[in-house]
PDB file of C-alpha atoms and ligand atoms in Angstrom:
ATOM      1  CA  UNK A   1     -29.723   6.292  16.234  1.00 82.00           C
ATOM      2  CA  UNK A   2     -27.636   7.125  19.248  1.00 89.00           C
ATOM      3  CA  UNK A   3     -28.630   5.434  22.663  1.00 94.00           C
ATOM      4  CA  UNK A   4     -31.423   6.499  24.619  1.00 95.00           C
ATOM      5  CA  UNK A   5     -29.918   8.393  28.038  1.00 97.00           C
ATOM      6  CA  UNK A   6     -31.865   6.542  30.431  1.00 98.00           C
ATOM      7  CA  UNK A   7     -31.080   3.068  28.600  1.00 98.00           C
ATOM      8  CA  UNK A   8     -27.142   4.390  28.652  1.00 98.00           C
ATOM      9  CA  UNK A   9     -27.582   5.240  32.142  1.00 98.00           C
ATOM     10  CA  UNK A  10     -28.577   1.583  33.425  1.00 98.00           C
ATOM     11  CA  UNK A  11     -26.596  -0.255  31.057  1.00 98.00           C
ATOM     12  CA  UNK A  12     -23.632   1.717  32.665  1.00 98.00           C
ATOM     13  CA  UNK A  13     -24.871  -0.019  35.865  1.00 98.00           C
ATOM     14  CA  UNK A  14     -25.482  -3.179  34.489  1.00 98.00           C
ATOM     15  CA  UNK A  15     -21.295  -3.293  33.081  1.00 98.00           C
ATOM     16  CA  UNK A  16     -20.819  -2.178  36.693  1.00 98.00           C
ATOM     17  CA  UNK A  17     -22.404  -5.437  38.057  1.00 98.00           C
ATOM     18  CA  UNK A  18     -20.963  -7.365  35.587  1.00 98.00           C
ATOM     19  CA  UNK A  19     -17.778  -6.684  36.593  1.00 98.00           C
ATOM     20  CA  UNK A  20     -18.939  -7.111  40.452  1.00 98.00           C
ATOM     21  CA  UNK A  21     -20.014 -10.748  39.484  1.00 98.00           C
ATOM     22  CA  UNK A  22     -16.962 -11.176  37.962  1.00 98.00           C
ATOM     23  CA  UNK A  23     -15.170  -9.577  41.112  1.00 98.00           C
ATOM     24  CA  UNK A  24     -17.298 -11.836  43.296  1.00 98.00           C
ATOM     25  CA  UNK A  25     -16.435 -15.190  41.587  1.00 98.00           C
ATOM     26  CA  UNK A  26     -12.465 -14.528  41.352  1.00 98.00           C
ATOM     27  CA  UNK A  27     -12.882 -14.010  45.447  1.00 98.00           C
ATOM     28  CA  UNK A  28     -14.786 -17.410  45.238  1.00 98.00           C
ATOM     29  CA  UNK A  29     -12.310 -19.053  43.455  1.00 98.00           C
ATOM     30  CA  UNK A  30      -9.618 -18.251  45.765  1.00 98.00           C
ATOM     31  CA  UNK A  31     -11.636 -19.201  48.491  1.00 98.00           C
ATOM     32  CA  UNK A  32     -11.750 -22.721  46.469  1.00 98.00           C
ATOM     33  CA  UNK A  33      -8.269 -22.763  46.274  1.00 98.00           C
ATOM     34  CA  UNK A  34      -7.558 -22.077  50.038  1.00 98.00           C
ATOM     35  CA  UNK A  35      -9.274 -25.210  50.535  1.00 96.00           C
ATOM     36  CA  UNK A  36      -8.466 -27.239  48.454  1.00 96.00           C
ATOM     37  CA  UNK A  37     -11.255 -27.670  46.223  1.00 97.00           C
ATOM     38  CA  UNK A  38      -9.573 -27.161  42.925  1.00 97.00           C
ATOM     39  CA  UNK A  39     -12.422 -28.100  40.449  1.00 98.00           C
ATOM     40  CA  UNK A  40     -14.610 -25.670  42.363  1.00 98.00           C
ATOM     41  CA  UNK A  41     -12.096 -22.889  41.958  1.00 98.00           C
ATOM     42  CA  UNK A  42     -11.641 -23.394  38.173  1.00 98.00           C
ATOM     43  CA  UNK A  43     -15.071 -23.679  38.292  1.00 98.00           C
ATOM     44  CA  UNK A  44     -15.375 -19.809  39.668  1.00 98.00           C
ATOM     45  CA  UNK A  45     -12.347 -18.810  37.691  1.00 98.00           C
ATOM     46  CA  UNK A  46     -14.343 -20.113  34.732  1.00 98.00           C
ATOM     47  CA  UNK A  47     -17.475 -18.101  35.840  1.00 98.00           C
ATOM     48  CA  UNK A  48     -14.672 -14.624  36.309  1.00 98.00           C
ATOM     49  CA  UNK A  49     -14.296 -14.672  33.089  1.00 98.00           C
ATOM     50  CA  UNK A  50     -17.482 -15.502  31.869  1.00 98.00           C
ATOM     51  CA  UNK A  51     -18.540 -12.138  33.860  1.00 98.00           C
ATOM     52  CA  UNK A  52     -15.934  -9.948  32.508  1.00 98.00           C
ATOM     53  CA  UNK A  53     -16.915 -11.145  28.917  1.00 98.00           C
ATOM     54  CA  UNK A  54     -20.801  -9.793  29.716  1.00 98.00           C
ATOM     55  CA  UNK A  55     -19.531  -6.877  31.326  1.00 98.00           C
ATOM     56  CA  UNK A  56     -17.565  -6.196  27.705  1.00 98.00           C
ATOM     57  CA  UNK A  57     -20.774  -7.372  25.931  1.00 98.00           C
ATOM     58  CA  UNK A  58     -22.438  -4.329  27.241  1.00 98.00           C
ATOM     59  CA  UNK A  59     -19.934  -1.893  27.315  1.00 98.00           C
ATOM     60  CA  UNK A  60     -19.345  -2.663  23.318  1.00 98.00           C
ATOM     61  CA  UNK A  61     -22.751  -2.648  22.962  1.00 98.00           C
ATOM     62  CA  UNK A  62     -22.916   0.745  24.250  1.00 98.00           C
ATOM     63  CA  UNK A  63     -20.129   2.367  22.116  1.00 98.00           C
ATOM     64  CA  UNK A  64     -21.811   0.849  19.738  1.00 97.00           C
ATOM     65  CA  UNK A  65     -24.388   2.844  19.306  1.00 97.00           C
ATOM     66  CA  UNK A  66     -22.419   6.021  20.584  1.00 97.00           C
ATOM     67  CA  UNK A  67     -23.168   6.244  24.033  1.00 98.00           C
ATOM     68  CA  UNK A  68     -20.831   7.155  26.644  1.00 98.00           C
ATOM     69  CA  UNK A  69     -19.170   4.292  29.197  1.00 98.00           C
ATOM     70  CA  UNK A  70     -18.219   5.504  32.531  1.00 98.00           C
ATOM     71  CA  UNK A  71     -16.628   3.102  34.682  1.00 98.00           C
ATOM     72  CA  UNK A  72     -17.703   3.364  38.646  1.00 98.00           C
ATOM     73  CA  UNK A  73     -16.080   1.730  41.097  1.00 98.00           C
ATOM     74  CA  UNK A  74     -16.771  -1.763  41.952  1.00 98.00           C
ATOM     75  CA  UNK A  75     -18.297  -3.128  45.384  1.00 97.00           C
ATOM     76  CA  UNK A  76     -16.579  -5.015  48.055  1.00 98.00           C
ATOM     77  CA  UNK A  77     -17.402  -8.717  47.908  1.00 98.00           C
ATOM     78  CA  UNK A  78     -17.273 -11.623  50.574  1.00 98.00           C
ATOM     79  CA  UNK A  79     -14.236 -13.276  50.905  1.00 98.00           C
ATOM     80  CA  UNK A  80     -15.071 -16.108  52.771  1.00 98.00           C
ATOM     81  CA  UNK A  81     -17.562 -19.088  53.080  1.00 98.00           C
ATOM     82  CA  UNK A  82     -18.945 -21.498  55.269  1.00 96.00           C
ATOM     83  CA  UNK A  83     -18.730 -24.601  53.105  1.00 94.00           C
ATOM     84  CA  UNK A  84     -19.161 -25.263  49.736  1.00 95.00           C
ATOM     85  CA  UNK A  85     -22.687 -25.435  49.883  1.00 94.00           C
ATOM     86  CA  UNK A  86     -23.013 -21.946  50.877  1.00 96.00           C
ATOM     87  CA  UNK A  87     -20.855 -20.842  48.594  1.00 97.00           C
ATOM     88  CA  UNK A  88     -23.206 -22.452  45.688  1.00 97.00           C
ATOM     89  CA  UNK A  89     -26.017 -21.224  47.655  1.00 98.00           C
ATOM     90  CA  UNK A  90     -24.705 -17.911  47.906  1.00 98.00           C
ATOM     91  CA  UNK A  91     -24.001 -18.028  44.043  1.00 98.00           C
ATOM     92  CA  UNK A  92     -27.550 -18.996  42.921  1.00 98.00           C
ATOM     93  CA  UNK A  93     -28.924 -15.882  45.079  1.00 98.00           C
ATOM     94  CA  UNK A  94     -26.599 -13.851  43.333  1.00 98.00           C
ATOM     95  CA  UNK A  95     -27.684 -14.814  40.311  1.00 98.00           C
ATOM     96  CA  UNK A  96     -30.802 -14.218  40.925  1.00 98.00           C
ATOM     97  CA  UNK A  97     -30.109 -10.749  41.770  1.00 98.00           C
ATOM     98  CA  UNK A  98     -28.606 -10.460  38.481  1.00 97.00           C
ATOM     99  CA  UNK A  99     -31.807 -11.102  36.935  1.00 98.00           C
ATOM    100  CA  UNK A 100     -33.387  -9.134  38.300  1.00 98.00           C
ATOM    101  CA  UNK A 101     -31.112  -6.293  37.295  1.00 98.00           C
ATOM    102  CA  UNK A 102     -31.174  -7.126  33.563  1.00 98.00           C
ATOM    103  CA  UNK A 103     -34.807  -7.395  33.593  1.00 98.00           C
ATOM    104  CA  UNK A 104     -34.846  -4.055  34.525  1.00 98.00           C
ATOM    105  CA  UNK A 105     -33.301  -3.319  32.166  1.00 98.00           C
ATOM    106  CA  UNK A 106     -35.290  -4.384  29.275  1.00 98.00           C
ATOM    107  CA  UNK A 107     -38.311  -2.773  30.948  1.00 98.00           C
ATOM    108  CA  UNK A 108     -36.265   0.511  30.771  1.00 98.00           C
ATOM    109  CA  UNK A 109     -35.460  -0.457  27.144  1.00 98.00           C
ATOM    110  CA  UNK A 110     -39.423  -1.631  26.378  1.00 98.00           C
ATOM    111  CA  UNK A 111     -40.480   1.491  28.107  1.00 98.00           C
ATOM    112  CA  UNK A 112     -38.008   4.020  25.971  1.00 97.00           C
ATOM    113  CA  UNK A 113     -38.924   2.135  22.756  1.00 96.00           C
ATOM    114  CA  UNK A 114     -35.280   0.919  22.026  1.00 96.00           C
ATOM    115  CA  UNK A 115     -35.906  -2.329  21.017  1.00 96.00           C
ATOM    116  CA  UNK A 116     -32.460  -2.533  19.639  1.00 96.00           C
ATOM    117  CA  UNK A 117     -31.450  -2.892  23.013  1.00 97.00           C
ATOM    118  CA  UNK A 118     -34.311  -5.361  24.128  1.00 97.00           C
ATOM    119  CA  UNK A 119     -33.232  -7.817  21.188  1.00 97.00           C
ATOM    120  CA  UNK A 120     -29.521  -7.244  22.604  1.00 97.00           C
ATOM    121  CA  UNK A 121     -31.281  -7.810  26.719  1.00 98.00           C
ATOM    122  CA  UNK A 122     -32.525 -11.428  25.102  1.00 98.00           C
ATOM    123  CA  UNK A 123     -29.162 -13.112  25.182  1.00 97.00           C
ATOM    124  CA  UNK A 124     -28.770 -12.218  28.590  1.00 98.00           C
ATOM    125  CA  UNK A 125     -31.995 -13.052  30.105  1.00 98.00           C
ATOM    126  CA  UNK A 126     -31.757 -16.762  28.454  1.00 97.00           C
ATOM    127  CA  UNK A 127     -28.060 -16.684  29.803  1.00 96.00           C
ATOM    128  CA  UNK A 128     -29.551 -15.529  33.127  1.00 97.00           C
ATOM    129  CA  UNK A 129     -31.970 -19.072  32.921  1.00 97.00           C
ATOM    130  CA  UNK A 130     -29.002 -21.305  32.559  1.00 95.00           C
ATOM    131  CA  UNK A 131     -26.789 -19.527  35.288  1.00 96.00           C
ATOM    132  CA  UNK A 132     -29.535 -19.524  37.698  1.00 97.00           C
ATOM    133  CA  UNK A 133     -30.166 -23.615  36.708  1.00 97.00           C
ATOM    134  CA  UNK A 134     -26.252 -24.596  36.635  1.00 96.00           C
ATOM    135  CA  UNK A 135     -26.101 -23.431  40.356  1.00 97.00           C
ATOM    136  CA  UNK A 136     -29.052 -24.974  41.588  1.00 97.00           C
ATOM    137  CA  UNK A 137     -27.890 -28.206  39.967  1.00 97.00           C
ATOM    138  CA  UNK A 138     -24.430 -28.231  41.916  1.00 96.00           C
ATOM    139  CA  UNK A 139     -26.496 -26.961  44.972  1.00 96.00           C
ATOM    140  CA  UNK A 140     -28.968 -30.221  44.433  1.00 95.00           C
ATOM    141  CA  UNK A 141     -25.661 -32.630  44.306  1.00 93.00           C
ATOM    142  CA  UNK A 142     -24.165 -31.247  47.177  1.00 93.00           C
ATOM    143  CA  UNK A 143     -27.123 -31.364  49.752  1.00 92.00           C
ATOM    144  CA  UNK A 144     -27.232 -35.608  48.512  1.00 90.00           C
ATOM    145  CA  UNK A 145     -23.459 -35.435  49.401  1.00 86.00           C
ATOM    146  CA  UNK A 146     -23.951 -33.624  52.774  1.00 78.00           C
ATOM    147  CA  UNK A 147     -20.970 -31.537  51.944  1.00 62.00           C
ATOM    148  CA  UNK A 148     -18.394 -33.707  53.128  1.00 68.00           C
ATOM    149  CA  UNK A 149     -16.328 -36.760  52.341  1.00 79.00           C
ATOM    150  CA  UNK A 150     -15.700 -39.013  49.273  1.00 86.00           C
ATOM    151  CA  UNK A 151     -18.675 -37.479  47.154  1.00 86.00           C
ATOM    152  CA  UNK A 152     -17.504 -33.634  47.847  1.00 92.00           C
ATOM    153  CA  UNK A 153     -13.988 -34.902  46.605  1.00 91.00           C
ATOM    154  CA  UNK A 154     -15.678 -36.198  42.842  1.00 91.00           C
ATOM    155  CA  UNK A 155     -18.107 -33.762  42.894  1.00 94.00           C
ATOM    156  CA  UNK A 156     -14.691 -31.293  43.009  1.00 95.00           C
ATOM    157  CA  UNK A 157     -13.006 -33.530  40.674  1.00 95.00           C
ATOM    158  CA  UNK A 158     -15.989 -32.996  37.956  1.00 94.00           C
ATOM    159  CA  UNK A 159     -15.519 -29.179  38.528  1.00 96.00           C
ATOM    160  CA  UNK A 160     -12.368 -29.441  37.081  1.00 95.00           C
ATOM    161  CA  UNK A 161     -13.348 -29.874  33.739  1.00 94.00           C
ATOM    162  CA  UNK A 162     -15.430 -26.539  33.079  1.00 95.00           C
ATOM    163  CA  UNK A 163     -13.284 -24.382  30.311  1.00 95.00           C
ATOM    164  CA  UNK A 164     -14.427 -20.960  29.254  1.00 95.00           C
ATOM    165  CA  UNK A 165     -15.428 -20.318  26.184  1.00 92.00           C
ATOM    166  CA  UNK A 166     -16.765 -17.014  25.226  1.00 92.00           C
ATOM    167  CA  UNK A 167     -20.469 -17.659  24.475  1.00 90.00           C
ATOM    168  CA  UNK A 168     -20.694 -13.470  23.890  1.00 92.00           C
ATOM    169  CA  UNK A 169     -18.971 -13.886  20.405  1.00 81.00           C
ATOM    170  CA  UNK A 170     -21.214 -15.967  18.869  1.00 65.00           C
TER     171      UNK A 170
HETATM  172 FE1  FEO B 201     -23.477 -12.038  33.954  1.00 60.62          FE
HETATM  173 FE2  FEO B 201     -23.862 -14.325  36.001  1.00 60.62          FE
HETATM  174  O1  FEO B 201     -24.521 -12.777  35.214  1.00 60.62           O
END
């Protein structure tokens, strides 16, 4: 059965901020890199492309089931940070604003009766959980470090070893 419109219609939004998270974190991670803080910046680079691949999850999704993708253009993002605990701060709230956006979108989905799309929503509101979690855990570490010194420089270090691996094609 071809897509509802009004579930096209948000999921359209939803690749949209996707690819705004993913625009977000690649301005992150060169913010990393500008200072220094090379684990963090893999870190973000890691999170880009973990962004694009939900953005893709969606928009497949969508053709899927023969519904039209049209690609809007993509907000402006910051490109600078006080310190790295506002950038991890500033992370988690975005996260959280994801959520919100793709539980809105399985109300739309609950409310149209495409449950198709709901079961599809569920992988993204438990990856939601653990993105929302892995920020708060950095931002946890870095208010014990105080955001400078030795323990920033590990804390970094540890960053470093975060490698993508597309959790959408399992
Ligand atoms: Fe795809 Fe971090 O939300």
């Amino acid at each position: 059965m071809k897509i509802n419109k009004k579930v096209e219609e948000i999921l359209n939004k939803q690749v949209n901020a996707e690819f705004w998270s993913a625009y977000l974190y690649l301005s992150m991670s060169a913010w990393c890199e500008s200072q220094g803080l090379k684990g963090s910046a893999n870190w973000m680079r890691v999170q880009f492309h973990e962004e694009t691949s939900h953005a893709l999850k969606i928009q497949d999704y969508v053709l899927s089931r023969s519904g039209e993708i049209k690609l809007q253009p993509i907000n402006a993002v910051e490109t600078s940070w006080n310190n790295l605990l506002h950038l991890f701060e500033e992370t988690y709230k975005h996260e959280c604003v994801v959520t919100e956006m793709i539980n809105k979108c399985y109300e739309v989905a609950l409310s149209e009766k495409d449950y198709a799309t709901a079961i599809m929503l569920q992988w993204f509101i438990d990856e939601q959980t653990e993105e929302e979690s892995n920020a708060l855990e950095i931002i946890d570490h870095l208010k014990l470090l105080g955001d400078k010194g030795a323990g920033i420089y590990h804390l970094d270090r540890s960053l470093e070893k975060r490698k993508f691996t597309d959790e959408t094609a399992e």
